[in-house]
mmCIF file of C-alpha atoms in Angstrom:
data_model
loop_
_atom_site.group_PDB
_atom_site.id
_atom_site.type_symbol
_atom_site.label_atom_id
_atom_site.label_comp_id
_atom_site.label_asym_id
_atom_site.label_seq_id
_atom_site.Cartn_x
_atom_site.Cartn_y
_atom_site.Cartn_z
ATOM 1 C CA UNK A 1413 -18.673 -8.640 -0.313
ATOM 2 C CA UNK A 1414 -17.203 -6.112 -2.783
ATOM 3 C CA UNK A 1415 -20.423 -5.875 -4.783
ATOM 4 C CA UNK A 1416 -22.721 -5.797 -1.740
ATOM 5 C CA UNK A 1417 -23.798 -2.690 0.238
ATOM 6 C CA UNK A 1418 -21.256 -3.774 2.867
ATOM 7 C CA UNK A 1419 -18.510 -3.293 0.286
ATOM 8 C CA UNK A 1420 -19.474 0.354 -0.162
ATOM 9 C CA UNK A 1421 -19.768 0.732 3.615
ATOM 10 C CA UNK A 1422 -16.243 -0.632 4.042
ATOM 11 C CA UNK A 1423 -14.811 1.982 1.695
ATOM 12 C CA UNK A 1424 -16.662 4.768 3.515
ATOM 13 C CA UNK A 1425 -15.429 3.544 6.911
ATOM 14 C CA UNK A 1426 -11.819 3.356 5.700
ATOM 15 C CA UNK A 1427 -12.073 6.822 4.153
ATOM 16 C CA UNK A 1428 -13.573 8.418 7.269
ATOM 17 C CA UNK A 1429 -11.155 6.688 9.633
ATOM 18 C CA UNK A 1430 -8.104 7.755 7.615
ATOM 19 C CA UNK A 1431 -9.391 11.331 7.427
ATOM 20 C CA UNK A 1432 -9.745 11.454 11.223
ATOM 21 C CA UNK A 1433 -6.290 9.929 11.732
ATOM 22 C CA UNK A 1434 -4.712 12.408 9.301
ATOM 23 C CA UNK A 1435 -6.393 15.358 11.009
ATOM 24 C CA UNK A 1436 -5.043 14.219 14.365
ATOM 25 C CA UNK A 1437 -1.521 13.879 12.992
ATOM 26 C CA UNK A 1438 -1.692 17.458 11.695
ATOM 27 C CA UNK A 1439 -3.148 18.906 14.945
ATOM 28 C CA UNK A 1440 -0.571 19.003 17.731
ATOM 29 C CA UNK A 1441 -3.038 19.631 20.579
ATOM 30 C CA UNK A 1442 -4.832 16.371 19.698
ATOM 31 C CA UNK A 1443 -1.709 14.286 20.325
ATOM 32 C CA UNK A 1444 -2.246 13.570 24.073
ATOM 33 C CA UNK A 1445 -4.775 10.761 24.514
ATOM 34 C CA UNK A 1446 -6.294 12.467 27.555
ATOM 35 C CA UNK A 1447 -7.278 15.467 25.441
ATOM 36 C CA UNK A 1448 -8.194 13.563 22.283
ATOM 37 C CA UNK A 1449 -10.631 11.305 24.136
ATOM 38 C CA UNK A 1450 -12.834 14.344 24.838
ATOM 39 C CA UNK A 1451 -13.156 15.365 21.186
ATOM 40 C CA UNK A 1452 -15.921 14.639 18.661
ATOM 41 C CA UNK A 1453 -13.250 13.208 16.368
ATOM 42 C CA UNK A 1454 -12.445 10.497 18.922
ATOM 43 C CA UNK A 1455 -16.120 9.500 19.195
ATOM 44 C CA UNK A 1456 -16.369 9.336 15.378
ATOM 45 C CA UNK A 1457 -13.200 7.234 15.266
ATOM 46 C CA UNK A 1458 -14.617 4.774 17.811
ATOM 47 C CA UNK A 1459 -17.841 4.627 15.804
ATOM 48 C CA UNK A 1460 -15.897 3.727 12.646
ATOM 49 C CA UNK A 1461 -14.049 0.945 14.479
ATOM 50 C CA UNK A 1462 -17.179 -0.446 16.151
ATOM 51 C CA UNK A 1463 -19.174 -0.411 12.915
ATOM 52 C CA UNK A 1464 -16.402 -2.145 11.032
ATOM 53 C CA UNK A 1465 -15.898 -4.860 13.656
ATOM 54 C CA UNK A 1466 -19.578 -5.433 14.381
ATOM 55 C CA UNK A 1467 -20.782 -5.612 10.793
ATOM 56 C CA UNK A 1468 -18.149 -6.069 8.096
ATOM 57 C CA UNK A 1469 -15.484 -8.046 9.964
ATOM 58 C CA UNK A 1470 -17.979 -10.276 11.770
ATOM 59 C CA UNK A 1471 -19.577 -11.291 8.457
ATOM 60 C CA UNK A 1472 -16.168 -12.166 7.023
ATOM 61 C CA UNK A 1473 -15.283 -14.072 10.214
ATOM 62 C CA UNK A 1474 -18.466 -16.140 9.958
ATOM 63 C CA UNK A 1475 -17.916 -16.774 6.261
ATOM 64 C CA UNK A 1476 -14.455 -18.259 6.786
ATOM 65 C CA UNK A 1477 -15.465 -19.890 10.111
ATOM 66 C CA UNK A 1478 -12.720 -18.089 12.001
ATOM 67 C CA UNK A 1479 -13.654 -19.598 15.374
ATOM 68 C CA UNK A 1480 -13.129 -23.111 14.045
ATOM 69 C CA UNK A 1481 -9.752 -22.143 12.642
ATOM 70 C CA UNK A 1482 -8.656 -20.551 15.904
ATOM 71 C CA UNK A 1483 -9.510 -23.639 17.939
ATOM 72 C CA UNK A 1484 -8.623 -26.388 15.510
ATOM 73 C CA UNK A 1485 -5.746 -28.747 16.313
ATOM 74 C CA UNK A 1486 -2.555 -28.900 14.287
ATOM 75 C CA UNK A 1487 -3.554 -32.010 12.338
ATOM 76 C CA UNK A 1488 -2.870 -30.462 8.935
ATOM 77 C CA UNK A 1489 0.158 -28.382 9.902
ATOM 78 C CA UNK A 1490 2.642 -30.964 8.609
ATOM 79 C CA UNK A 1491 0.871 -31.484 5.296
ATOM 80 C CA UNK A 1492 1.976 -29.974 1.991
ATOM 81 C CA UNK A 1493 -1.392 -28.252 1.547
ATOM 82 C CA UNK A 1494 -1.166 -24.482 1.136
ATOM 83 C CA UNK A 1495 -3.021 -22.585 3.859
ATOM 84 C CA UNK A 1496 -4.632 -19.169 3.804
ATOM 85 C CA UNK A 1497 -3.683 -16.172 5.926
ATOM 86 C CA UNK A 1498 -6.110 -16.936 8.772
ATOM 87 C CA UNK A 1499 -4.765 -20.483 9.165
ATOM 88 C CA UNK A 1500 -1.134 -19.274 9.210
ATOM 89 C CA UNK A 1501 -1.963 -16.441 11.618
ATOM 90 C CA UNK A 1502 -3.828 -18.771 13.981
ATOM 91 C CA UNK A 1503 -0.966 -21.269 13.887
ATOM 92 C CA UNK A 1504 1.552 -18.535 14.757
ATOM 93 C CA UNK A 1505 -0.555 -17.093 17.569
ATOM 94 C CA UNK A 1506 -1.139 -20.574 19.010
ATOM 95 C CA UNK A 1507 2.634 -20.949 19.328
ATOM 96 C CA UNK A 1508 2.667 -17.829 21.533
ATOM 97 C CA UNK A 1509 0.005 -19.142 23.941
ATOM 98 C CA UNK A 1510 -3.798 -18.804 24.250
ATOM 99 C CA UNK A 1511 -5.380 -16.856 21.390
ATOM 100 C CA UNK A 1512 -7.937 -14.157 22.196
ATOM 101 C CA UNK A 1513 -10.388 -13.942 19.305
ATOM 102 C CA UNK A 1514 -9.987 -10.139 19.308
ATOM 103 C CA UNK A 1515 -6.261 -10.482 18.553
ATOM 104 C CA UNK A 1516 -6.921 -12.571 15.455
ATOM 105 C CA UNK A 1517 -9.569 -10.111 14.236
ATOM 106 C CA UNK A 1518 -7.258 -7.140 14.870
ATOM 107 C CA UNK A 1519 -4.475 -8.705 12.788
ATOM 108 C CA UNK A 1520 -6.964 -9.675 10.108
ATOM 109 C CA UNK A 1521 -8.363 -6.137 10.005
ATOM 110 C CA UNK A 1522 -4.865 -4.680 9.595
ATOM 111 C CA UNK A 1523 -4.023 -6.990 6.712
ATOM 112 C CA UNK A 1524 -7.333 -6.337 4.939
ATOM 113 C CA UNK A 1525 -6.856 -2.584 5.236
ATOM 114 C CA UNK A 1526 -3.101 -2.330 4.624
ATOM 115 C CA UNK A 1527 -3.191 -4.895 1.835
ATOM 116 C CA UNK A 1528 -6.008 -3.251 -0.084
ATOM 117 C CA UNK A 1529 -6.132 0.502 0.495
ATOM 118 C CA UNK A 1530 -2.444 1.157 -0.237
ATOM 119 C CA UNK A 1531 -2.397 -1.222 -3.212
ATOM 120 C CA UNK A 1532 -5.572 0.265 -4.700
ATOM 121 C CA UNK A 1533 -4.178 3.808 -4.480
ATOM 122 C CA UNK A 1534 -0.858 2.765 -6.037
ATOM 123 C CA UNK A 1535 -2.529 0.912 -8.931
ATOM 124 C CA UNK A 1536 -4.786 3.914 -9.560
ATOM 125 C CA UNK A 1537 -1.790 6.254 -9.582
ATOM 126 C CA UNK A 1538 0.189 3.937 -11.870
ATOM 127 C CA UNK A 1539 -2.745 3.881 -14.310
ATOM 128 C CA UNK A 1540 -2.728 7.669 -14.300
ATOM 129 C CA UNK A 1541 1.030 7.754 -14.960
ATOM 130 C CA UNK A 1542 0.633 5.303 -17.860
ATOM 131 C CA UNK A 1543 -2.217 7.393 -19.262
ATOM 132 C CA UNK A 1544 0.020 10.495 -19.141
ATOM 133 C CA UNK A 1545 2.889 8.697 -20.903
ATOM 134 C CA UNK A 1546 1.502 6.717 -23.871
ATOM 135 C CA UNK A 1547 4.955 5.661 -25.096
ATOM 136 C CA UNK A 1548 5.711 4.065 -21.712
ATOM 137 C CA UNK A 1549 2.249 2.479 -21.694
ATOM 138 C CA UNK A 1550 2.899 0.972 -25.139
ATOM 139 C CA UNK A 1551 6.191 -0.500 -23.979
ATOM 140 C CA UNK A 1552 4.404 -2.098 -21.006
ATOM 141 C CA UNK A 1553 1.742 -3.472 -23.343
ATOM 142 C CA UNK A 1554 4.356 -5.042 -25.604
ATOM 143 C CA UNK A 1555 6.130 -6.620 -22.622
ATOM 144 C CA UNK A 1556 2.862 -8.018 -21.243
ATOM 145 C CA UNK A 1557 1.936 -9.449 -24.656
ATOM 146 C CA UNK A 1558 5.346 -11.115 -24.909
ATOM 147 C CA UNK A 1559 5.263 -12.631 -21.420
ATOM 148 C CA UNK A 1560 1.592 -13.650 -21.342
ATOM 149 C CA UNK A 1561 -0.092 -13.194 -24.747
ATOM 150 C CA UNK A 1562 -3.794 -13.632 -25.219
ATOM 151 C CA UNK A 1563 -6.480 -11.358 -23.822
ATOM 152 C CA UNK A 1564 -7.819 -13.967 -21.412
ATOM 153 C CA UNK A 1565 -4.635 -15.890 -20.616
ATOM 154 C CA UNK A 1566 -4.052 -16.477 -16.912
ATOM 155 C CA UNK A 1567 -1.225 -14.363 -15.476
ATOM 156 C CA UNK A 1568 0.746 -16.371 -12.940
ATOM 157 C CA UNK A 1569 3.216 -15.264 -10.273
ATOM 158 C CA UNK A 1570 5.952 -16.539 -12.582
ATOM 159 C CA UNK A 1571 4.662 -14.317 -15.384
ATOM 160 C CA UNK A 1572 4.562 -11.350 -13.017
ATOM 161 C CA UNK A 1573 8.211 -11.936 -12.087
ATOM 162 C CA UNK A 1574 9.129 -11.533 -15.773
ATOM 163 C CA UNK A 1575 7.316 -8.198 -16.169
ATOM 164 C CA UNK A 1576 10.468 -6.253 -15.369
ATOM 165 C CA UNK A 1577 9.620 -3.016 -17.173
ATOM 166 C CA UNK A 1578 6.136 -2.897 -15.637
ATOM 167 C CA UNK A 1579 7.808 -3.251 -12.234
ATOM 168 C CA UNK A 1580 10.067 -0.308 -13.072
ATOM 169 C CA UNK A 1581 6.959 1.733 -13.928
ATOM 170 C CA UNK A 1582 5.332 0.893 -10.584
ATOM 171 C CA UNK A 1583 8.543 1.749 -8.743
ATOM 172 C CA UNK A 1584 8.763 5.099 -10.516
ATOM 173 C CA UNK A 1585 5.126 5.739 -9.589
ATOM 174 C CA UNK A 1586 5.959 4.994 -5.951
ATOM 175 C CA UNK A 1587 9.000 7.234 -6.182
ATOM 176 C CA UNK A 1588 7.136 10.327 -7.352
ATOM 177 C CA UNK A 1589 3.877 9.625 -5.494
ATOM 178 C CA UNK A 1590 4.599 7.226 -2.604
ATOM 179 C CA UNK A 1591 1.371 5.984 -1.066
ATOM 180 C CA UNK A 1592 2.942 6.432 2.387
ATOM 181 C CA UNK A 1593 4.441 9.949 2.190
ATOM 182 C CA UNK A 1594 5.975 9.946 5.694
ATOM 183 C CA UNK A 1595 7.221 7.264 8.077
ATOM 184 C CA UNK A 1596 7.331 7.461 11.865
ATOM 185 C CA UNK A 1597 10.019 5.847 14.010
ATOM 186 C CA UNK A 1598 11.354 6.095 17.568
ATOM 187 C CA UNK A 1599 15.086 5.977 18.243
ATOM 188 C CA UNK A 1600 15.727 3.046 20.597
ATOM 189 C CA UNK A 1601 19.206 4.390 21.398
ATOM 190 C CA UNK A 1602 21.358 7.429 20.594
ATOM 191 C CA UNK A 1603 21.936 7.685 16.841
ATOM 192 C CA UNK A 1604 25.067 9.605 15.845
ATOM 193 C CA UNK A 1605 24.574 11.232 12.433
ATOM 194 C CA UNK A 1606 27.924 13.057 12.352
ATOM 195 C CA UNK A 1607 30.338 14.859 14.674
ATOM 196 C CA UNK A 1608 27.803 17.622 15.361
ATOM 197 C CA UNK A 1609 24.427 15.901 15.378
ATOM 198 C CA UNK A 1610 23.082 13.022 17.479
ATOM 199 C CA UNK A 1611 19.467 11.870 17.746
ATOM 200 C CA UNK A 1612 18.824 11.098 21.440
ATOM 201 C CA UNK A 1613 17.253 7.804 22.487
ATOM 202 C CA UNK A 1614 13.419 7.773 22.657
ATOM 203 C CA UNK A 1615 13.152 10.644 20.165
ATOM 204 C CA UNK A 1616 10.265 10.515 17.711
ATOM 205 C CA UNK A 1617 11.467 10.689 14.099
ATOM 206 C CA UNK A 1618 9.515 11.621 10.983
ATOM 207 C CA UNK A 1619 11.055 10.389 7.717
ATOM 208 C CA UNK A 1620 9.924 12.349 4.654
ATOM 209 C CA UNK A 1621 9.600 9.629 2.004
ATOM 210 C CA UNK A 1622 8.048 12.081 -0.463
ATOM 211 C CA UNK A 1623 10.987 14.494 -0.109
ATOM 212 C CA UNK A 1624 13.668 11.783 -0.253
ATOM 213 C CA UNK A 1625 12.179 10.376 -3.449
ATOM 214 C CA UNK A 1626 12.372 13.778 -5.164
ATOM 215 C CA UNK A 1627 15.766 14.906 -3.877
ATOM 216 C CA UNK A 1628 17.899 16.075 -6.856
ATOM 217 C CA UNK A 1629 21.047 15.082 -4.939
ATOM 218 C CA UNK A 1630 19.861 11.476 -5.173
ATOM 219 C CA UNK A 1631 17.803 11.399 -8.363
ATOM 220 C CA UNK A 1632 19.551 14.042 -10.455
ATOM 221 C CA UNK A 1633 18.324 17.287 -12.051
ATOM 222 C CA UNK A 1634 15.238 15.595 -13.558
ATOM 223 C CA UNK A 1635 13.985 14.251 -10.234
ATOM 224 C CA UNK A 1636 10.485 15.646 -10.881
ATOM 225 C CA UNK A 1637 10.139 13.834 -14.213
ATOM 226 C CA UNK A 1638 8.498 10.415 -14.577
ATOM 227 C CA UNK A 1639 11.254 8.123 -15.837
ATOM 228 C CA UNK A 1640 11.139 4.338 -15.209
ATOM 229 C CA UNK A 1641 14.777 4.125 -16.320
ATOM 230 C CA UNK A 1642 15.640 5.356 -12.830
ATOM 231 C CA UNK A 1643 15.209 1.702 -11.885
ATOM 232 C CA UNK A 1644 17.459 0.118 -14.463
ATOM 233 C CA UNK A 1645 19.875 -2.171 -12.553
ATOM 234 C CA UNK A 1646 22.897 -0.020 -13.385
ATOM 235 C CA UNK A 1647 21.144 3.114 -12.047
ATOM 236 C CA UNK A 1648 19.909 1.384 -8.903
ATOM 237 C CA UNK A 1649 23.464 0.204 -8.161
ATOM 238 C CA UNK A 1650 24.682 3.826 -8.007
ATOM 239 C CA UNK A 1651 22.255 4.853 -5.249
ATOM 240 C CA UNK A 1652 22.113 4.213 -1.528
ATOM 241 C CA UNK A 1653 19.775 1.233 -0.875
ATOM 242 C CA UNK A 1654 17.610 3.395 1.396
ATOM 243 C CA UNK A 1655 17.140 6.181 -1.158
ATOM 244 C CA UNK A 1656 13.945 4.403 -2.278
ATOM 245 C CA UNK A 1657 11.721 3.414 0.642
ATOM 246 C CA UNK A 1658 8.054 3.178 -0.442
ATOM 247 C CA UNK A 1659 7.561 0.190 1.888
ATOM 248 C CA UNK A 1660 10.021 1.465 4.496
ATOM 249 C CA UNK A 1661 13.211 -0.614 4.832
ATOM 250 C CA UNK A 1662 15.198 -2.680 7.272
ATOM 251 C CA UNK A 1663 13.728 -4.902 10.003
ATOM 252 C CA UNK A 1664 10.580 -2.728 10.317
ATOM 253 C CA UNK A 1665 9.669 -2.687 6.638
ATOM 254 C CA UNK A 1666 6.225 -3.604 5.286
ATOM 255 C CA UNK A 1667 5.401 -7.261 6.003
ATOM 256 C CA UNK A 1668 3.229 -7.475 2.886
ATOM 257 C CA UNK A 1669 5.759 -6.151 0.380
ATOM 258 C CA UNK A 1670 5.976 -9.347 -1.702
ATOM 259 C CA UNK A 1671 2.217 -9.704 -1.866
ATOM 260 C CA UNK A 1672 1.934 -6.033 -2.841
ATOM 261 C CA UNK A 1673 4.327 -6.390 -5.770
ATOM 262 C CA UNK A 1674 2.613 -9.468 -7.154
ATOM 263 C CA UNK A 1675 -0.904 -8.094 -6.764
ATOM 264 C CA UNK A 1676 -0.069 -4.712 -8.325
ATOM 265 C CA UNK A 1677 1.818 -6.176 -11.286
ATOM 266 C CA UNK A 1678 -0.826 -8.795 -12.065
ATOM 267 C CA UNK A 1679 -3.726 -6.345 -11.767
ATOM 268 C CA UNK A 1680 -2.017 -3.742 -13.965
ATOM 269 C CA UNK A 1681 -1.055 -6.403 -16.497
ATOM 270 C CA UNK A 1682 -4.685 -7.478 -16.871
ATOM 271 C CA UNK A 1683 -5.795 -3.846 -17.295
ATOM 272 C CA UNK A 1684 -3.115 -2.736 -19.760
ATOM 273 C CA UNK A 1685 -3.487 -5.918 -21.814
ATOM 274 C CA UNK A 1686 -7.163 -5.170 -22.447
ATOM 275 C CA UNK A 1687 -7.453 -1.387 -22.306
ATOM 276 C CA UNK A 1688 -5.688 1.696 -23.622
ATOM 277 C CA UNK A 1689 -5.467 4.385 -20.936
ATOM 278 C CA UNK A 1690 -5.673 8.119 -21.579
ATOM 279 C CA UNK A 1691 -6.037 11.365 -19.637
ATOM 280 C CA UNK A 1692 -5.964 15.124 -20.212
ATOM 281 C CA UNK A 1693 -4.127 15.688 -16.908
ATOM 282 C CA UNK A 1694 -0.415 16.555 -16.991
ATOM 283 C CA UNK A 1695 2.106 15.548 -14.356
ATOM 284 C CA UNK A 1696 2.850 19.145 -13.350
ATOM 285 C CA UNK A 1697 -0.892 19.637 -12.706
ATOM 286 C CA UNK A 1698 -1.123 16.846 -10.125
ATOM 287 C CA UNK A 1699 -1.898 18.128 -6.624
ATOM 288 C CA UNK A 1700 -1.431 15.906 -3.598
ATOM 289 C CA UNK A 1701 -3.103 15.816 -0.194
ATOM 290 C CA UNK A 1702 -0.957 14.661 2.710
ATOM 291 C CA UNK A 1703 -2.334 12.196 5.216
ATOM 292 C CA UNK A 1704 -1.569 8.753 6.589
ATOM 293 C CA UNK A 1705 -1.786 7.774 2.906
ATOM 294 C CA UNK A 1706 -1.086 10.108 0.023
ATOM 295 C CA UNK A 1707 -4.135 11.114 -2.017
ATOM 296 C CA UNK A 1708 -4.526 13.028 -5.271
ATOM 297 C CA UNK A 1709 -6.764 16.074 -4.786
ATOM 298 C CA UNK A 1710 -8.345 15.773 -8.226
ATOM 299 C CA UNK A 1711 -8.693 12.003 -8.122
ATOM 300 C CA UNK A 1712 -7.602 9.723 -10.949
ATOM 301 C CA UNK A 1713 -9.176 11.015 -14.211
ATOM 302 C CA UNK A 1714 -8.354 8.088 -16.513
ATOM 303 C CA UNK A 1715 -10.352 7.011 -19.576
ATOM 304 C CA UNK A 1716 -10.290 3.361 -20.712
ATOM 305 C CA UNK A 1717 -10.658 2.299 -24.333
ATOM 306 C CA UNK A 1718 -11.002 -1.381 -25.211
ATOM 307 C CA UNK A 1719 -8.026 -2.586 -27.267
ATOM 308 C CA UNK A 1720 -8.879 -4.213 -30.618
#
């Protein structure tokens, strides 16, 4: 799928849909559904969704025989065999009652998008940060070679768990350039902040992840500098647990956070083990574009040189 024309189409659909969603977020008069449904943007958004469901998602559904999985009995549920996401999702939805096919596809679509777009942007940004800081890149390379030496050696989940410095690098990347720059929440009850301020129930709340992650009161006078040592255990222990929230936090945090960590660490390990990254861009030259996901205005200008 990735190498087919549909793969390119998927990327274009995601890009266009996110652009439309970001524009709506930044345009107050488009908030009411009654108004938005009369705009050209709404028609384009529906077109993106219809095209994705009718072409891309349907082909994937046929490939994995999603209808069979939705209707199959629980014969294998007590076995020790590991099941894929569709099987686990179908099993969960079955426990809630009848399963509309559209519900399974909607969940599947969310996982495909959320699990790929955000991870791809973070890996790209981390590569750029490593290219800007060759001494940090070299330290990552040495750690990767120690944990899983050999250019073609398989990198397991266990190996990824031992790449502690690489994880610190990814965390620092997500601190300075969080892929989700803002979070939205609704207060389910009155929230008392202090003696003077209370957030009333049913109030919409916007949490500025980007601003929190660069606050000098939390991260010190060098908050704008790229420094993986911010995530040394002794430094983490000094901060409030919610001072770093790239995947949100609490009961409404990202459901794919564990998968994200493993996939990002393993992918970066394979890249850094085989290639030396470089760039002419400096950190203070990076310009960001706000949206549902954070984007870099000038892209990710990284050169790769095969290691010898």
